[in-house]
Amino acid sequence: MASQRLALLDAVCAAPKAELHVHIEGTLEPELAFALARRNGVTLRWRSSAELRAAYAFDSLQSFLDLYYAGCDVLRTEQDFFDLAWAYFQRAASDRVVRAEVFFDPQSHTARGVGFDVFMPGLLRAVARAQQQLGLSAAYILCLLRHLSEDDGIATLQAAQPWAQHFIGLGLDSSERGNPPEKFARLYAQARAQGLRLVAHAGEEGPAAYVRDALDLLGAERIDHGVHAADDPALVRRLAGQGIALTVCPLSNVKLCVFPDMAAHNLPALLHAGVKVMVNSDDPAYFGGYVNANYQALLAAHPELDSADAYRLLRNSLEASFAPAGRIAAWVGKLDAHWRAQGLDAG
Ligand code: ADE
Ligand code: ZN
């Protein structure tokens, strides 16, 4: 039995998958943070990468965000953003990610005087190398900070216009409570008019109503986290019925105390209610692992998830991506072949 479970974990790790919820700034490993600090003459509050890693004990989303924004200060040059993104793509490819849709937070950089002309070339150079050298398809989602004003978000979307063809969508992140979706209705209407795909963090710390409002007031096509939707059974039925994806991040939710431990995580319940959930890493440098570590932690704590469930999570990740339909079909075909080759049940 135990060996069957290990075989399933191995099969999941080796399966083609998409990662749809990862913040590029959240992939900044302490070692790289120190290397960039040295390169840029920035003094960090911690004496070593080990001391910085030891500071990663959070009791809420805000306690994490304070450290996450402080970490951004070492990112100063085009090369820094390239190094950051290229390191992530290499890790993602080794987790057999075939498609990554990656958030970046422009306001965390423009507020420090680091502009689009600095970070976009570095981020895009890394995408091109990921495609060429790793066969990994990647795209960026411009993510706006909800603790700032809607006007700041609109101005940032405006500043991004010269780079508009290089990102596929718009997202909303940062401190959720007290910054409801309705605050950003005009911004999302503008982004929709520009043809951007729309996503929003909602229902991470905030209530189920924020998930509903992200759908109804912002037109979000996919919800990031969304785990508090489970508090509203009618909303869960709607998500399942409309095939709306929730990009769930198990290790993040435990690290930020959304759930007391992995065994209490509600992803299995959402999956079994028919909601299109999948597994993502959010801010892997801070939360203890990349996407495969998230699958492993989830499956280890939830023996009720069987091989058909694991297949469904992997397939959901591919189907919920914003890649062209033909690419998605090809990846699903590869997943099916892999699952068959392992002799596993796909449900
Ligand atoms: N920014 C980076 N990670 C985030 C998260 N988990 N929630 C909200 N904003 C974020
Ligand atoms: Zn996130």
PDB file of C-alpha atoms and ligand atoms in Angstrom, residues 21-23 103 173 201 204 224-225 249 282-283, ligand 2:
ATOM      1  CA  HIS A  21      -0.518  30.909  -9.427  1.00  0.00           C
ATOM      2  CA  VAL A  22       3.057  31.910  -8.694  1.00  0.00           C
ATOM      3  CA  HIS A  23       4.425  35.394  -7.972  1.00  0.00           C
ATOM      4  CA  PHE A 103       2.331  37.140 -11.652  1.00  0.00           C
ATOM      5  CA  ASP A 173      -3.108  40.694  -4.941  1.00  0.00           C
ATOM      6  CA  HIS A 201      -7.012  36.863  -5.534  1.00  0.00           C
ATOM      7  CA  GLU A 204      -7.770  33.667   0.748  1.00  0.00           C
ATOM      8  CA  ASP A 224      -6.670  32.863  -7.037  1.00  0.00           C
ATOM      9  CA  HIS A 225      -6.970  30.879  -3.772  1.00  0.00           C
ATOM     10  CA  CYS A 249      -1.893  26.958  -3.025  1.00  0.00           C
ATOM     11  CA  ASP A 282       2.161  31.021  -4.767  1.00  0.00           C
ATOM     12  CA  ASP A 283       5.461  32.206  -3.192  1.00  0.00           C
TER      13      ASP A 283
HETATM   14 ZN    ZN B   2      -0.889  34.666  -4.687  1.00  0.00          ZN
END
